[in-house]
Coordinates of C-alpha atoms and ligand atoms in Angstrom, one line a residue:
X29 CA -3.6 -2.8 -9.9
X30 CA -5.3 -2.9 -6.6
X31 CA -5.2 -6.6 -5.0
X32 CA -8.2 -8.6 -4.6
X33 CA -8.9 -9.5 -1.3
X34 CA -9.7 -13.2 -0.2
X35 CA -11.0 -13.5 3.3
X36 CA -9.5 -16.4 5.3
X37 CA -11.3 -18.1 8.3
X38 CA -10.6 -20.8 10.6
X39 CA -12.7 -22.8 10.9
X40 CA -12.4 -26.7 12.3
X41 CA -16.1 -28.1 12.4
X42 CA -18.8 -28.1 11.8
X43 CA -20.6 -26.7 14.8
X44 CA -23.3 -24.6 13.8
X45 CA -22.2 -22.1 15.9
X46 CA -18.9 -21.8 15.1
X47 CA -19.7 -22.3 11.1
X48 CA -22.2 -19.2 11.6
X49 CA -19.1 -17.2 13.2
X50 CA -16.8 -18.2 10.7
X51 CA -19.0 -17.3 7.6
X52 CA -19.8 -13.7 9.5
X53 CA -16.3 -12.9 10.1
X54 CA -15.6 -14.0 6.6
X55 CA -17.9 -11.4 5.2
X56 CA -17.3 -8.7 7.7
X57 CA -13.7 -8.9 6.8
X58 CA -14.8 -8.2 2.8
X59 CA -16.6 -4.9 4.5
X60 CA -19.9 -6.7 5.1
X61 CA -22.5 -8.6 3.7
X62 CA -24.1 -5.0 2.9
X63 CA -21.7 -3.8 0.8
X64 CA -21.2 -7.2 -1.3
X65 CA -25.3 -7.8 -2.1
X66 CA -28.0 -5.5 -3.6
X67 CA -31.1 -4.9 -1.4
X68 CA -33.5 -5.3 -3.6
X69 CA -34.7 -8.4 -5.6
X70 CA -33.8 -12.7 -4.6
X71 CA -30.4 -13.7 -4.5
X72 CA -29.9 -17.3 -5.5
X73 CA -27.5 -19.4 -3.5
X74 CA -25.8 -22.0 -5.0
X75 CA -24.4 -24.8 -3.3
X76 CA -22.6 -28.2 -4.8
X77 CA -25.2 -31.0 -4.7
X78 CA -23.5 -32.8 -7.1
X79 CA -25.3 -36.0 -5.8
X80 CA -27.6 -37.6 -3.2
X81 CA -24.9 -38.0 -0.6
X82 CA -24.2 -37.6 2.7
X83 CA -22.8 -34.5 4.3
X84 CA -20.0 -36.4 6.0
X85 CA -18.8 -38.1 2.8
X86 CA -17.6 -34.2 1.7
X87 CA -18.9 -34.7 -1.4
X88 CA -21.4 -31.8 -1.0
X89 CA -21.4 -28.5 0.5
X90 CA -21.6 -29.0 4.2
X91 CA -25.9 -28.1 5.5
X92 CA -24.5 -25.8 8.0
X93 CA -22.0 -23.5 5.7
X94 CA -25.5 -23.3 3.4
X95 CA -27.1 -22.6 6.2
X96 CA -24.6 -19.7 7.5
X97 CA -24.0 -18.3 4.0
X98 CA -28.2 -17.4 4.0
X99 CA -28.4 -16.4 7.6
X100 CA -26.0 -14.0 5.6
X101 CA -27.7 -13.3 2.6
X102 CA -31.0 -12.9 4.3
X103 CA -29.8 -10.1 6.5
X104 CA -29.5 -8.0 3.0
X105 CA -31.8 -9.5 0.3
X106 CA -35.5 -9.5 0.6
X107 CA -35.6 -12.8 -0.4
X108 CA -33.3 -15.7 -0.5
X109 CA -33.8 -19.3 -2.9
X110 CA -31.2 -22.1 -2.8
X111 CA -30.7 -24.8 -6.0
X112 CA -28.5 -26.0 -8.1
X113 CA -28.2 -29.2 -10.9
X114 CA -27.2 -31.9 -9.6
X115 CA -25.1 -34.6 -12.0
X116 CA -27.0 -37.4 -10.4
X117 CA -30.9 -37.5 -9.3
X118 CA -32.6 -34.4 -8.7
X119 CA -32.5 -31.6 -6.8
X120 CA -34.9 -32.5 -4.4
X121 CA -33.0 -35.5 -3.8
X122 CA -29.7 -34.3 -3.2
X123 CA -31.0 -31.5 -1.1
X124 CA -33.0 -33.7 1.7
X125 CA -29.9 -36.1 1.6
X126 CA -26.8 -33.6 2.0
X127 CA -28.8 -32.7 4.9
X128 CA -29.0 -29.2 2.9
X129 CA -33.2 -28.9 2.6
X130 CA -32.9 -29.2 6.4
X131 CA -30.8 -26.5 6.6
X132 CA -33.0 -24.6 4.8
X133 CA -36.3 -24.9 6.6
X134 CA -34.2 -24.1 9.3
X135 CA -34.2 -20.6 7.9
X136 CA -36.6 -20.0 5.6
X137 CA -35.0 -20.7 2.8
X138 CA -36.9 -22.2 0.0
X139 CA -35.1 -25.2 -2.5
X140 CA -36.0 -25.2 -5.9
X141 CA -34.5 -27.0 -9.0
X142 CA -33.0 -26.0 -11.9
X143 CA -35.0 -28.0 -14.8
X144 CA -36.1 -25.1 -16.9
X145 CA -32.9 -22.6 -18.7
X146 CA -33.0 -20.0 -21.0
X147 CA -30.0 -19.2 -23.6
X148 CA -28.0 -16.3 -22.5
X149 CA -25.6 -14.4 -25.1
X150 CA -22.0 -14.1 -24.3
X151 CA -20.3 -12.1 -27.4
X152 CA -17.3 -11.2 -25.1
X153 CA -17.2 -15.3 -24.7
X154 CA -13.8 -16.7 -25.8
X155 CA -14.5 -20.0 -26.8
X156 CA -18.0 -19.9 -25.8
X157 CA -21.0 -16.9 -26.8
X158 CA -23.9 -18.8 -25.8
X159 CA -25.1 -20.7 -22.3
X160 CA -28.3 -22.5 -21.7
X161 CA -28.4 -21.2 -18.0
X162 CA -30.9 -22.1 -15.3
X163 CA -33.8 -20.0 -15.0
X164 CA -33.1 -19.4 -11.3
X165 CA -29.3 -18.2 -12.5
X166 CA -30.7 -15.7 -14.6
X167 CA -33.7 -14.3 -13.0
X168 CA -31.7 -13.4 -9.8
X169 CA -30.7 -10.4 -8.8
X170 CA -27.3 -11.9 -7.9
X171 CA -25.6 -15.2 -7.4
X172 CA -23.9 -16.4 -4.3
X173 CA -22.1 -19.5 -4.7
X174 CA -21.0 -21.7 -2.3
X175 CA -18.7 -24.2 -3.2
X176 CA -16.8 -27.2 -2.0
X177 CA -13.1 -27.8 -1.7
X178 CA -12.5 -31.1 -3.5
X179 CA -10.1 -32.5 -5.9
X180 CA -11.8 -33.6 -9.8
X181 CA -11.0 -36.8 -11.6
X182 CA -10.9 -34.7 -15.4
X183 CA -10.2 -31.0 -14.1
X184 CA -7.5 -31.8 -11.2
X185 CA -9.9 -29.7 -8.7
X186 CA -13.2 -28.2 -8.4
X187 CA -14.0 -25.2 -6.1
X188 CA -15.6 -21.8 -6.6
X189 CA -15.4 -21.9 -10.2
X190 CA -16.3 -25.5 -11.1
X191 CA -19.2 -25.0 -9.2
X192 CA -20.8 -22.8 -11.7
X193 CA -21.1 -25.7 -13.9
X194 CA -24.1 -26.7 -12.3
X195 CA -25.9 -23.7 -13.4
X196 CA -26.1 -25.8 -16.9
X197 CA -29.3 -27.5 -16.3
X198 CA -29.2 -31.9 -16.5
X199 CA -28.2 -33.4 -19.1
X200 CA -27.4 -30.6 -21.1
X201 CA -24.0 -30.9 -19.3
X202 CA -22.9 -33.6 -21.0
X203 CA -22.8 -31.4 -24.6
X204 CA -20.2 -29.5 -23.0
X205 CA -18.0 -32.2 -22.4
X206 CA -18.9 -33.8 -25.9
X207 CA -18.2 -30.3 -27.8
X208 CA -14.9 -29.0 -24.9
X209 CA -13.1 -32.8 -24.4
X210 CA -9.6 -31.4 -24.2
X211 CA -8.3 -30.0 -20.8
X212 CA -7.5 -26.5 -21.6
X213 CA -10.8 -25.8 -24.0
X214 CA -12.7 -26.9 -21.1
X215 CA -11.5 -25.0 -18.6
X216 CA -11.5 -22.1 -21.2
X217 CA -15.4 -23.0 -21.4
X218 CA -15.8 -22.7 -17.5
X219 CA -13.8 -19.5 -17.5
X220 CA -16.7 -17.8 -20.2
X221 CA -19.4 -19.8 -18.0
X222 CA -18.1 -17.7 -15.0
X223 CA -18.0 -14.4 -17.0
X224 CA -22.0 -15.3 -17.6
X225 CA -22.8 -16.0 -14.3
X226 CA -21.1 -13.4 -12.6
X227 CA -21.6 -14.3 -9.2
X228 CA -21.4 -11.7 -6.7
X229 CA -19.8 -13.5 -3.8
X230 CA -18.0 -16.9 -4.2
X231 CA -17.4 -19.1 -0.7
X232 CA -15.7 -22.0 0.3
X233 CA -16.2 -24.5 2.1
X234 CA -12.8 -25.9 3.0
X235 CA -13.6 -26.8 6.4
X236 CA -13.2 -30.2 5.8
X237 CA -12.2 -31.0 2.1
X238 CA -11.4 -33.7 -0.4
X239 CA -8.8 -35.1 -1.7
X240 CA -7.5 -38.0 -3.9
X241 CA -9.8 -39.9 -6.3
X242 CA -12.7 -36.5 -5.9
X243 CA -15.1 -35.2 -6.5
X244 CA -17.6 -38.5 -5.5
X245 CA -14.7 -41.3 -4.4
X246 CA -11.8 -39.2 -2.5
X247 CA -11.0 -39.2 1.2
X248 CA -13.1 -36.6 3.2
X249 CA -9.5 -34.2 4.1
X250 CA -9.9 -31.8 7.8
X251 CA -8.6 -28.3 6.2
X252 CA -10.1 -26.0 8.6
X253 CA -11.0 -23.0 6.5
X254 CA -14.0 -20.7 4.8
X255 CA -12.5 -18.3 2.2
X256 CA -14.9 -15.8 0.4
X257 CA -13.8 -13.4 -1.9
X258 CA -15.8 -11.9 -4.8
X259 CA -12.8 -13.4 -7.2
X260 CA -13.8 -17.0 -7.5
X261 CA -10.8 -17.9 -9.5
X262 CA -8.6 -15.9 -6.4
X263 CA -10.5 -18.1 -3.7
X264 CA -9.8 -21.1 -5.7
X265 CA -5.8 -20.0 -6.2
X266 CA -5.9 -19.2 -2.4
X267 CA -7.0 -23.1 -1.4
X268 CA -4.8 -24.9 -4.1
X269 CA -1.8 -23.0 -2.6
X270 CA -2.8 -24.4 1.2
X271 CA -2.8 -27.3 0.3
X272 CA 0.4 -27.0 -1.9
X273 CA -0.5 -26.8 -5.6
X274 CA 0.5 -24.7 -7.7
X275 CA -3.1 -23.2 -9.0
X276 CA -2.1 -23.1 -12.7
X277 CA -2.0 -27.1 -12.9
X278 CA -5.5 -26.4 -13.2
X279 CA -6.6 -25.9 -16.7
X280 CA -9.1 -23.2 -16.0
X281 CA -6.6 -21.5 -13.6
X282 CA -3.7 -21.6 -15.9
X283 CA -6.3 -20.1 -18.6
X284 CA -7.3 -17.4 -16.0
X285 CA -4.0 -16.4 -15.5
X286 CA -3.2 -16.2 -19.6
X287 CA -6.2 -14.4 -19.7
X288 CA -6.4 -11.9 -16.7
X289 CA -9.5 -13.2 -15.9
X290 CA -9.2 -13.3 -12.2
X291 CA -6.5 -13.0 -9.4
X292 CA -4.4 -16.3 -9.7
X293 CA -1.0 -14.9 -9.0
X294 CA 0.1 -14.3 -5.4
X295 CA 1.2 -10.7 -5.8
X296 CA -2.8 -9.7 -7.2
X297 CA -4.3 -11.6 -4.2
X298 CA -4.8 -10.1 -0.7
X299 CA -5.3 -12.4 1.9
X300 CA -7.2 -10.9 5.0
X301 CA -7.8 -13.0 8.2
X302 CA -6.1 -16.0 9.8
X303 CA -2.5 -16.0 9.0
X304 CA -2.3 -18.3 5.6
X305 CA 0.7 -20.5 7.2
X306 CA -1.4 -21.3 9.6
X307 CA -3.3 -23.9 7.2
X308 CA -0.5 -25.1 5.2
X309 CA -1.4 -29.0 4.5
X310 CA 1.8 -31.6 3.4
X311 CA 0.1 -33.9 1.6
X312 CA -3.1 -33.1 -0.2
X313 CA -3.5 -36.0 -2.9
X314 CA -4.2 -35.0 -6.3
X315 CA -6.6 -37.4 -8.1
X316 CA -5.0 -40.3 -10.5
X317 CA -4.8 -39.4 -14.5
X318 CA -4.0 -35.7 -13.7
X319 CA -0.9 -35.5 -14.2
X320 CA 1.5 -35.1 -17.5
X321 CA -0.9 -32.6 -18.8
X322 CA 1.3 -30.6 -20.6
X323 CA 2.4 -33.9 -22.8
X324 CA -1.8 -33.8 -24.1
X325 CA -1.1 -31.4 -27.0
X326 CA 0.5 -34.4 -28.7
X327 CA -2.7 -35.8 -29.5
X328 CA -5.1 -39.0 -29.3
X329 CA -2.6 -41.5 -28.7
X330 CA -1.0 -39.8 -26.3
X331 CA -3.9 -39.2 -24.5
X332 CA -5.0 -42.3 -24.1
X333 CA -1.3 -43.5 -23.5
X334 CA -0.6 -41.0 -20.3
X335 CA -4.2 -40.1 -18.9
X336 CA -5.7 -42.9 -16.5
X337 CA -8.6 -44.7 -18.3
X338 CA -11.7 -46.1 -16.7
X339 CA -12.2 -49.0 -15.5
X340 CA -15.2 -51.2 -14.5
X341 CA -14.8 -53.0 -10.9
X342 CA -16.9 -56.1 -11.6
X343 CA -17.0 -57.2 -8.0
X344 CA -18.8 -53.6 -7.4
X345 CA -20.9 -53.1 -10.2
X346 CA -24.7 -53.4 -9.2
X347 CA -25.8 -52.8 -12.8
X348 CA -27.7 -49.3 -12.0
X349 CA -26.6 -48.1 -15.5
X350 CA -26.0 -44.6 -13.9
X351 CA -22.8 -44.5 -16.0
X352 CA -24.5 -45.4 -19.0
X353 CA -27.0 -42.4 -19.0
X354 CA -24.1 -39.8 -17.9
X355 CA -21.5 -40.8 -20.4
X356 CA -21.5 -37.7 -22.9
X357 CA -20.4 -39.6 -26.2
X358 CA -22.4 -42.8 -25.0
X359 CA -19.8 -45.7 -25.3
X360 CA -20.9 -47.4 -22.0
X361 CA -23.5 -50.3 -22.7
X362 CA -24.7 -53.2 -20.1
X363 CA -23.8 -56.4 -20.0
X364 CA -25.3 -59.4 -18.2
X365 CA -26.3 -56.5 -16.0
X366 CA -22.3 -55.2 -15.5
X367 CA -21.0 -51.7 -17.4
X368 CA -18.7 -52.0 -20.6
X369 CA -16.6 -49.4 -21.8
X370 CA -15.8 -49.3 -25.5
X371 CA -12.2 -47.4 -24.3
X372 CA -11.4 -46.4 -28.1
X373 CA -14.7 -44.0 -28.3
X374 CA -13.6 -43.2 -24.6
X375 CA -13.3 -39.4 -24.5
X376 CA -11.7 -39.6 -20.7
X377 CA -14.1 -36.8 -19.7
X378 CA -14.5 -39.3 -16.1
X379 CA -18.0 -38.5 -15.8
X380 CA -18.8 -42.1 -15.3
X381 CA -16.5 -42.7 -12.1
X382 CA -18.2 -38.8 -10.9
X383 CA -21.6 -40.6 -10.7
X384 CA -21.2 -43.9 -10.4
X385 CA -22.8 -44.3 -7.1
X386 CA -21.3 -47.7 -6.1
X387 CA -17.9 -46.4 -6.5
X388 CA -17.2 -49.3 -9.6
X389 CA -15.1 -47.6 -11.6
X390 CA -11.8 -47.2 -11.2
X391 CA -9.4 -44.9 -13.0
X392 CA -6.6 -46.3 -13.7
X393 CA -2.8 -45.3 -15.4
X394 CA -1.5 -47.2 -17.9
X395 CA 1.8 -48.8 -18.5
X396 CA 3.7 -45.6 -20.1
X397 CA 1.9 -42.9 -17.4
X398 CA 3.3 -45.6 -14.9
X399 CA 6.7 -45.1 -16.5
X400 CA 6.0 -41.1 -16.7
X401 CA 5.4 -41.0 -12.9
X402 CA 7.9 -42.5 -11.4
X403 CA 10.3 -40.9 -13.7
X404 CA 9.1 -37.5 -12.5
X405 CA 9.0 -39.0 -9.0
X406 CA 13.0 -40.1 -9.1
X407 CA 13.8 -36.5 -10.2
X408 CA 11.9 -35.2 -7.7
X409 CA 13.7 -37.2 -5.0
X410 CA 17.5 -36.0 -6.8
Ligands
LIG4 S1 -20.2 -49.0 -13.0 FE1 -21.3 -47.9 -11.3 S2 -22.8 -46.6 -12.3 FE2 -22.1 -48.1 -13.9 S3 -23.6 -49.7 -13.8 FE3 -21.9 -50.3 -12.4 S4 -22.6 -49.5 -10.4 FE4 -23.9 -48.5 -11.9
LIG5 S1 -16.7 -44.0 -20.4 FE1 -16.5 -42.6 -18.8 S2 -14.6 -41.4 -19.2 FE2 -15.2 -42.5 -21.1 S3 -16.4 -41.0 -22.2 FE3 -17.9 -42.2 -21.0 S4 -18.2 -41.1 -19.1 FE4 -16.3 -40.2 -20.1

């Protein structure tokens, strides 16, 4: 089998310049931006604006890799529109605040929001033979996404193919965690989301990550790199192995692999470009209540007895009751304007600490995960 090749760029700010050269030489190294896009018809370019934030807080992709990925696009389709779902606010909103809409007048681009969907069939689906996809996501002629490198509170990490969950318009999202709340079903879900979107060209924007308590709450991480690849499941084993993880502690990596639904091993991937060493980062911190996922298939109480469980900072709460509306199975109510958890109905999806926009909840291990870690820790050390 022919190796898929994943294009690796330096890449060390974000100068628009040197973003716009680094996203070229990314493409030109895949043979071009004209033999990866069809000529003919809009391509849709889809960033992560999970929420209203900052571009500095590396929460969203970074204005001037959107902005370099359509310079791109533009120099092939006749017309180029830029949107995505965000999990909190609008689209609007998180665009002008990333610093992304900018970008976007800057070129021509137009921003639009994904609030209308249609159901698309998936009988090849293996968990999954039906999407309710945005209307942008189906009408375009094809899909560029462009993701961000950051680590994720339920999943372990999000990147090129996480992104795609963002093509499930609002709320809606929030019945895939409710019907998918074990690890490996969802990722098996996001695997069968990908086979619907089928995006033509998946980036990354690694040039500054994040790591620890991501994807809204972790430390903005300097990586240096733009990989783009046509794989999104190779681009996202390509990053995980930089920053030393193994990609198949991923759920929807390890069900890629089982699969063959994408390049995750290293002898199927091809890496052209700046020498992969060259990246190599010691300590990238994966997020809390990630780890001892293979002990999960035990069941309920041992779910909640080794995966971190959320927890309401009092001091920070401001009462916004952004948690309450993104909880999937509802068990958040207000109190004396502070969040309550009811933790047995607690489904650990973590889509509460993802939105909370104060940063109030914290996800924490309890007693026997404590045990579990520094266990696996001492044998580590031996
Ligand atoms: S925990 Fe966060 S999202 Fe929930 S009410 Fe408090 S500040 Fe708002
Ligand atoms: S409380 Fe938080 S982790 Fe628990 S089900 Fe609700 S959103 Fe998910």
């Amino acid at each position: 089998m022919a190796r898929v090749p994943v294009a690796l760029v330096r890449c060390d700010s974000y100068d628009p310049e040197a973003v716009r050269a680094a996203v070229e030489r990314a493409f030109r190294l895949l043979g071009g931006v004209e033999s990866l896009l069809p000529s003919k018809g809009t391509c849709l370019v889809k960033p992560n604006l999970l929420s209203p934030s900052r571009p500095e807080l590396a929460i969203t992709t970074h204005p001037e890799v959107v902005k370099a990925v359509v310079t791109e696009v533009q120099k092939v389709a006749e017309g180029v529109v830029v949107g995505d779902s965000p999990g909190r606010g609008d689209t609007l909103g998180a665009a002008e605040a990333s610093g992304v809409a900018q970008a976007c007048r800057d070129v021509g681009a137009c921003v639009i929001s994904f609030d209308e969907g249609l159901d698309v069939k998936l009988p090849e689906g293996r968990l999954c033979k039906e999407f309710f996809l945005a209307l942008p996501v189906v009408q375009a002629e094809a899909v560029v996404s462009v993701a961000k490198m950051k680590t994720h509170g339920f999943m372990g990490y999000t990147g090129a193919v996480k992104n795609l969950y963002g093509c499930i318009p609002g709320t809606l999202k929030a019945k895939y965690h409710l019907r998918y709340q074990g690890k490996e079903e969802f990722g098996l879900m996001l695997l069968d989301l990908l086979a619907a979107v089928k995006p033509a060209v998946s980036v990354l924007d690694a040039v500054v990550a994040m790591d620890g308590d991501g994807p809204s709450h972790g430390r903005p991480r300097p990586f240096g790199a733009i990989l783009v690849s046509t794989d999104p499941v190779a681009v996202d084993s390509v990053a995980l192995r930089l920053a030393g993880v193994e990609p198949t502690v991923v759920p929807y990596l390890k069900a890629a692999a089982e699969h063959g639904a994408g390049a995750v091993a290293k002898e199927d991937v091809e890496v052209v470009g700046d020498p992969p060493g060259s990246f190599a980062i010691k300590d990238f911190r994966m997020p809390s209540g990630n780890r001892h996922r293979s002990l999960l298939r035990f069941g309920g109480f041992m779910k909640k007895s080794i995966t971190a469980r959320p927890v309401v900072n009092m001091m920070k709460c401001t009462g916004c009751a952004v948690c309450q509306k993104s909880c999937p199975p509802q068990v958040i109510s207000m109190s004396q304007k502070k969040a309550v958890i009811d933790h047995g109905r607690c489904i650990r999806c973590y889509c509460c600490h993802e939105m909370c926009p104060s940063g109030a909840i914290d996800l924490r291990m309890g007693l026997v995960a404590r045990a579990l870690d520094r266990f696996i820790d001492s044998l580590a050390r031996k």
